[in-house]
Amino acid sequence: MRYLTVALAKGRLAKKAMEYFERIGYPCEEMKDKDTRKLIFTNEEAGIRFFLAKASDVPTYVEYGAADLGIVGKDTILEEGRTLFEVLDLKIGKCRMCVCGPQASAGLLRHQEMIRVATKYPNIARDYFYNKKHQTVEIIKLNGSVELAPIVGLSEVIVDIVETGSTLRENGLAVLEPVCDLSARVVVNRVSMKRESARIGDIIRKLKALVAEEVKA
Ligand code: PRP
């Protein structure tokens, strides 16, 4: 039987997602070895294999069918804009995409000023300012530690993920406008959805039941 292949976004989400796969009957012992240099982990009996990828690459693997399923944040799904099915909200890794900055920038937002927006998510930022707010801004792409930008004067605001809010607080910044809610999602390749409907359907059903259980708890 063909292996079902699952791509997981590296990091916090992957650990939690693997815990979920284990609980629905798809454990992967190989993956628990922290010192391993392996890239792909197989559960022979269950006919499933998992690999870890950079979050922004997960939708690419799924769109091309190199992975049947993917677990990745909604932020990455929105930013990458790949063709795939988003089938389930795992309700883990909950956070928000927000426009943030010093309080002094709030007025610039209100008055639709031409401002600079630093972000790791240029597509999400562009969609928000151009399509939702109809405000012309200059978007500056960064690759990390985006909170630095308004502090050193690269931009007036940032569009970034806020989880606990402590990064903002410690740097004298605040949420100025919420953009959208985020969490980990299950995505499926369009062809796999049909070709592997029995096995994928089984996984989605079980994950859905688990999410419902967790939400109640
Ligand atoms: C994310 C995000 C914020 C921070 C928010 O960064 O970009 O910086 O987490 O979390 P908080 O509200 O709980 O403080 P991440 O740690 O992923 O790394 P990065 O700065 O390199 O983007």
GROMACS .gro file of C-alpha atoms and ligand atoms in nm:
model
  239
    1MET     CA    1   0.000   0.000   0.000
    2ARG     CA    2   0.117   0.351  -0.077
    3TYR     CA    3   0.232   0.552   0.225
    4LEU     CA    4   0.020   0.844   0.325
    5THR     CA    5   0.261   1.136   0.367
    6VAL     CA    6   0.215   1.413   0.622
    7ALA     CA    7   0.415   1.738   0.620
    8LEU     CA    8   0.447   1.913   0.956
    9ALA     CA    9   0.559   2.270   1.014
   10LYS     CA   10   0.876   2.249   1.224
   11GLY     CA   11   0.862   2.371   1.581
   12ARG     CA   12   0.599   2.400   1.851
   13LEU     CA   13   0.311   2.297   1.629
   14ALA     CA   14   0.478   1.975   1.514
   15LYS     CA   15   0.518   1.844   1.867
   16LYS     CA   16   0.155   1.903   1.955
   17ALA     CA   17   0.036   1.772   1.618
   18MET     CA   18   0.234   1.447   1.666
   19GLU     CA   19   0.073   1.407   2.006
   20TYR     CA   20  -0.264   1.430   1.830
   21PHE     CA   21  -0.164   1.175   1.564
   22GLU     CA   22  -0.051   0.940   1.840
   23ARG     CA   23  -0.382   0.974   2.022
   24ILE     CA   24  -0.583   0.888   1.710
   25GLY     CA   25  -0.378   0.573   1.648
   26TYR     CA   26  -0.095   0.696   1.425
   27PRO     CA   27   0.207   0.710   1.657
   28CYS     CA   28   0.559   0.757   1.524
   29GLU     CA   29   0.825   0.639   1.769
   30GLU     CA   30   1.117   0.726   1.537
   31MET     CA   31   1.027   1.091   1.557
   32LYS     CA   32   1.068   1.114   1.935
   33ASP     CA   33   1.446   1.068   1.911
   34LYS     CA   34   1.577   1.421   1.955
   35ASP     CA   35   1.928   1.342   1.827
   36THR     CA   36   1.820   1.194   1.496
   37ARG     CA   37   1.934   1.348   1.168
   38LYS     CA   38   1.662   1.168   0.975
   39LEU     CA   39   1.425   1.379   0.772
   40ILE     CA   40   1.140   1.138   0.726
   41PHE     CA   41   0.978   0.915   0.985
   42THR     CA   42   0.770   0.610   0.907
   43ASN     CA   43   0.509   0.405   1.085
   44GLU     CA   44   0.512   0.088   0.873
   45GLU     CA   45   0.206  -0.078   1.025
   46ALA     CA   46  -0.011   0.229   0.986
   47GLY     CA   47   0.122   0.296   0.633
   48ILE     CA   48   0.194   0.657   0.717
   49ARG     CA   49   0.508   0.871   0.711
   50PHE     CA   50   0.579   1.217   0.848
   51PHE     CA   51   0.834   1.483   0.765
   52LEU     CA   52   0.923   1.819   0.914
   53ALA     CA   53   0.959   2.121   0.689
   54LYS     CA   54   0.995   2.494   0.725
   55ALA     CA   55   0.641   2.622   0.783
   56SER     CA   56   0.630   2.827   0.464
   57ASP     CA   57   0.726   2.517   0.260
   58VAL     CA   58   0.444   2.297   0.396
   59PRO     CA   59   0.173   2.439   0.160
   60THR     CA   60   0.414   2.387  -0.134
   61TYR     CA   61   0.465   2.018  -0.053
   62VAL     CA   62   0.090   1.974  -0.018
   63GLU     CA   63  -0.005   2.165  -0.332
   64TYR     CA   64   0.229   1.949  -0.545
   65GLY     CA   65   0.114   1.627  -0.375
   66ALA     CA   66   0.457   1.543  -0.231
   67ALA     CA   67   0.261   1.539   0.095
   68ASP     CA   68  -0.102   1.429   0.106
   69LEU     CA   69  -0.166   1.616   0.428
   70GLY     CA   70  -0.007   1.909   0.602
   71ILE     CA   71  -0.025   2.069   0.946
   72VAL     CA   72   0.051   2.437   0.931
   73GLY     CA   73  -0.053   2.772   1.074
   74LYS     CA   74  -0.331   2.978   0.917
   75ASP     CA   75  -0.079   3.264   0.885
   76THR     CA   76   0.133   3.055   0.649
   77ILE     CA   77  -0.172   2.934   0.454
   78LEU     CA   78  -0.286   3.293   0.397
   79GLU     CA   79   0.061   3.418   0.314
   80GLU     CA   80   0.152   3.139   0.070
   81GLY     CA   81  -0.183   3.137  -0.110
   82ARG     CA   82  -0.138   2.783  -0.244
   83THR     CA   83  -0.410   2.572  -0.400
   84LEU     CA   84  -0.516   2.318  -0.139
   85PHE     CA   85  -0.807   2.220   0.083
   86GLU     CA   86  -0.812   2.354   0.438
   87VAL     CA   87  -1.018   2.089   0.616
   88LEU     CA   88  -0.985   2.130   0.991
   89ASP     CA   89  -0.897   2.383   1.260
   90LEU     CA   90  -0.691   2.198   1.522
   91LYS     CA   91  -0.742   2.491   1.763
   92ILE     CA   92  -0.383   2.470   1.879
   93GLY     CA   93  -0.122   2.743   1.849
   94LYS     CA   94  -0.396   3.003   1.879
   95CYS     CA   95  -0.280   3.359   1.825
   96ARG     CA   96  -0.369   3.671   1.625
   97MET     CA   97  -0.227   3.858   1.330
   98CYS     CA   98  -0.225   4.226   1.426
   99VAL     CA   99  -0.110   4.567   1.319
  100CYS     CA  100   0.116   4.680   1.604
  101GLY     CA  101   0.332   4.977   1.682
  102PRO     CA  102   0.388   5.255   1.932
  103GLN     CA  103   0.067   5.429   2.047
  104ALA     CA  104   0.188   5.734   1.855
  105SER     CA  105   0.124   5.546   1.529
  106ALA     CA  106  -0.248   5.495   1.604
  107GLY     CA  107  -0.335   5.833   1.455
  108LEU     CA  108  -0.142   5.757   1.135
  109LEU     CA  109  -0.360   5.451   1.088
  110ARG     CA  110  -0.681   5.642   1.156
  111HIS     CA  111  -0.596   5.917   0.912
  112GLN     CA  112  -0.497   5.678   0.632
  113GLU     CA  113  -0.149   5.825   0.616
  114MET     CA  114   0.109   5.684   0.377
  115ILE     CA  115   0.305   5.479   0.628
  116ARG     CA  116   0.566   5.204   0.618
  117VAL     CA  117   0.463   4.858   0.736
  118ALA     CA  118   0.734   4.604   0.823
  119THR     CA  119   0.635   4.238   0.823
  120LYS     CA  120   0.726   3.877   0.759
  121TYR     CA  121   0.385   3.850   0.591
  122PRO     CA  122   0.377   4.095   0.296
  123ASN     CA  123   0.078   3.929   0.128
  124ILE     CA  124  -0.135   3.936   0.442
  125ALA     CA  125  -0.032   4.297   0.510
  126ARG     CA  126  -0.104   4.402   0.150
  127ASP     CA  127  -0.444   4.234   0.152
  128TYR     CA  128  -0.535   4.400   0.481
  129PHE     CA  129  -0.427   4.754   0.393
  130TYR     CA  130  -0.523   4.757   0.024
  131ASN     CA  131  -0.834   4.538   0.010
  132LYS     CA  132  -0.988   4.580   0.354
  133LYS     CA  133  -0.879   4.929   0.463
  134HIS     CA  134  -0.822   5.084   0.121
  135GLN     CA  135  -0.510   5.252   0.257
  136THR     CA  136  -0.197   5.292   0.045
  137VAL     CA  137   0.111   5.191   0.243
  138GLU     CA  138   0.469   5.086   0.176
  139ILE     CA  139   0.529   4.726   0.274
  140ILE     CA  140   0.878   4.624   0.384
  141LYS     CA  141   0.952   4.253   0.403
  142LEU     CA  142   1.157   4.134   0.701
  143ASN     CA  143   1.252   3.782   0.805
  144GLY     CA  144   1.230   3.796   1.186
  145SER     CA  145   1.238   4.010   1.501
  146VAL     CA  146   0.994   4.241   1.326
  147GLU     CA  147   0.929   4.436   1.650
  148LEU     CA  148   1.264   4.606   1.595
  149ALA     CA  149   1.138   4.796   1.291
  150PRO     CA  150   0.930   5.069   1.462
  151ILE     CA  151   1.184   5.096   1.745
  152VAL     CA  152   1.474   5.183   1.516
  153GLY     CA  153   1.263   5.383   1.272
  154LEU     CA  154   1.239   5.147   0.977
  155SER     CA  155   0.859   5.161   0.981
  156GLU     CA  156   0.570   5.323   1.166
  157VAL     CA  157   0.389   4.992   1.226
  158ILE     CA  158   0.433   4.618   1.185
  159VAL     CA  159   0.198   4.336   1.090
  160ASP     CA  160   0.293   4.040   1.305
  161ILE     CA  161   0.175   3.752   1.518
  162VAL     CA  162   0.075   3.827   1.876
  163GLU     CA  163   0.038   3.537   2.114
  164THR     CA  164   0.082   3.643   2.477
  165GLY     CA  165   0.165   4.004   2.389
  166SER     CA  166   0.480   4.001   2.598
  167THR     CA  167   0.716   4.075   2.307
  168LEU     CA  168   0.514   4.388   2.234
  169ARG     CA  169   0.494   4.496   2.598
  170GLU     CA  170   0.865   4.450   2.660
  171ASN     CA  171   0.939   4.672   2.362
  172GLY     CA  172   0.692   4.952   2.431
  173LEU     CA  173   0.458   4.852   2.148
  174ALA     CA  174   0.087   4.771   2.144
  175VAL     CA  175  -0.178   4.610   1.926
  176LEU     CA  176  -0.329   4.889   1.717
  177GLU     CA  177  -0.566   4.686   1.496
  178PRO     CA  178  -0.645   4.313   1.487
  179VAL     CA  179  -0.619   4.157   1.140
  180CYS     CA  180  -0.736   3.797   1.193
  181ASP     CA  181  -0.736   3.497   1.428
  182LEU     CA  182  -0.481   3.223   1.367
  183SER     CA  183  -0.432   2.860   1.468
  184ALA     CA  184  -0.297   2.535   1.326
  185ARG     CA  185  -0.493   2.387   1.037
  186VAL     CA  186  -0.499   2.055   0.853
  187VAL     CA  187  -0.456   2.099   0.479
  188VAL     CA  188  -0.502   1.833   0.212
  189ASN     CA  189  -0.382   1.797  -0.145
  190ARG     CA  190  -0.672   1.822  -0.389
  191VAL     CA  191  -0.602   1.494  -0.570
  192SER     CA  192  -0.524   1.302  -0.249
  193MET     CA  193  -0.859   1.411  -0.113
  194LYS     CA  194  -1.025   1.193  -0.379
  195ARG     CA  195  -0.765   0.919  -0.430
  196GLU     CA  196  -0.712   0.859  -0.057
  197SER     CA  197  -1.055   0.960   0.061
  198ALA     CA  198  -1.099   0.658   0.293
  199ARG     CA  199  -0.771   0.697   0.481
  200ILE     CA  200  -0.774   1.077   0.486
  201GLY     CA  201  -1.140   1.080   0.584
  202ASP     CA  202  -1.063   0.848   0.875
  203ILE     CA  203  -0.781   1.074   0.999
  204ILE     CA  204  -0.990   1.390   0.969
  205ARG     CA  205  -1.288   1.235   1.147
  206LYS     CA  206  -1.071   1.118   1.435
  207LEU     CA  207  -0.885   1.449   1.462
  208LYS     CA  208  -1.216   1.636   1.458
  209ALA     CA  209  -1.345   1.424   1.748
  210LEU     CA  210  -1.021   1.484   1.938
  211VAL     CA  211  -1.041   1.861   1.886
  212ALA     CA  212  -1.403   1.859   2.012
  213GLU     CA  213  -1.291   1.663   2.320
  214GLU     CA  214  -1.005   1.905   2.387
  215VAL     CA  215  -1.227   2.211   2.348
  216LYS     CA  216  -1.470   2.070   2.608
  217ALA     CA  217  -1.194   1.979   2.855
  218PRP     C1  218   0.658   3.544   1.702
  218PRP     C2  219   0.604   3.678   1.656
  218PRP     C3  220   0.631   3.767   1.774
  218PRP     C4  221   0.614   3.673   1.892
  218PRP     C5  222   0.480   3.694   1.954
  218PRP     O1  223   0.793   3.543   1.677
  218PRP     O2  224   0.668   3.720   1.537
  218PRP     O3  225   0.761   3.819   1.768
  218PRP     O4  226   0.626   3.539   1.841
  218PRP     O5  227   0.465   3.620   2.072
  218PRP     P1  228   0.417   3.687   2.210
  218PRP     O6  229   0.299   3.774   2.182
  218PRP     O7  230   0.381   3.568   2.297
  218PRP     O8  231   0.531   3.764   2.267
  218PRP     P2  232   0.882   3.412   1.676
  218PRP     O9  233   0.918   3.374   1.815
  218PRP    O10  234   0.811   3.304   1.602
  218PRP    O11  235   1.016   3.452   1.599
  218PRP     P3  236   1.063   3.576   1.508
  218PRP    O12  237   1.074   3.695   1.596
  218PRP    O13  238   1.195   3.535   1.453
  218PRP    O14  239   0.960   3.596   1.401
   0.00000   0.00000   0.00000
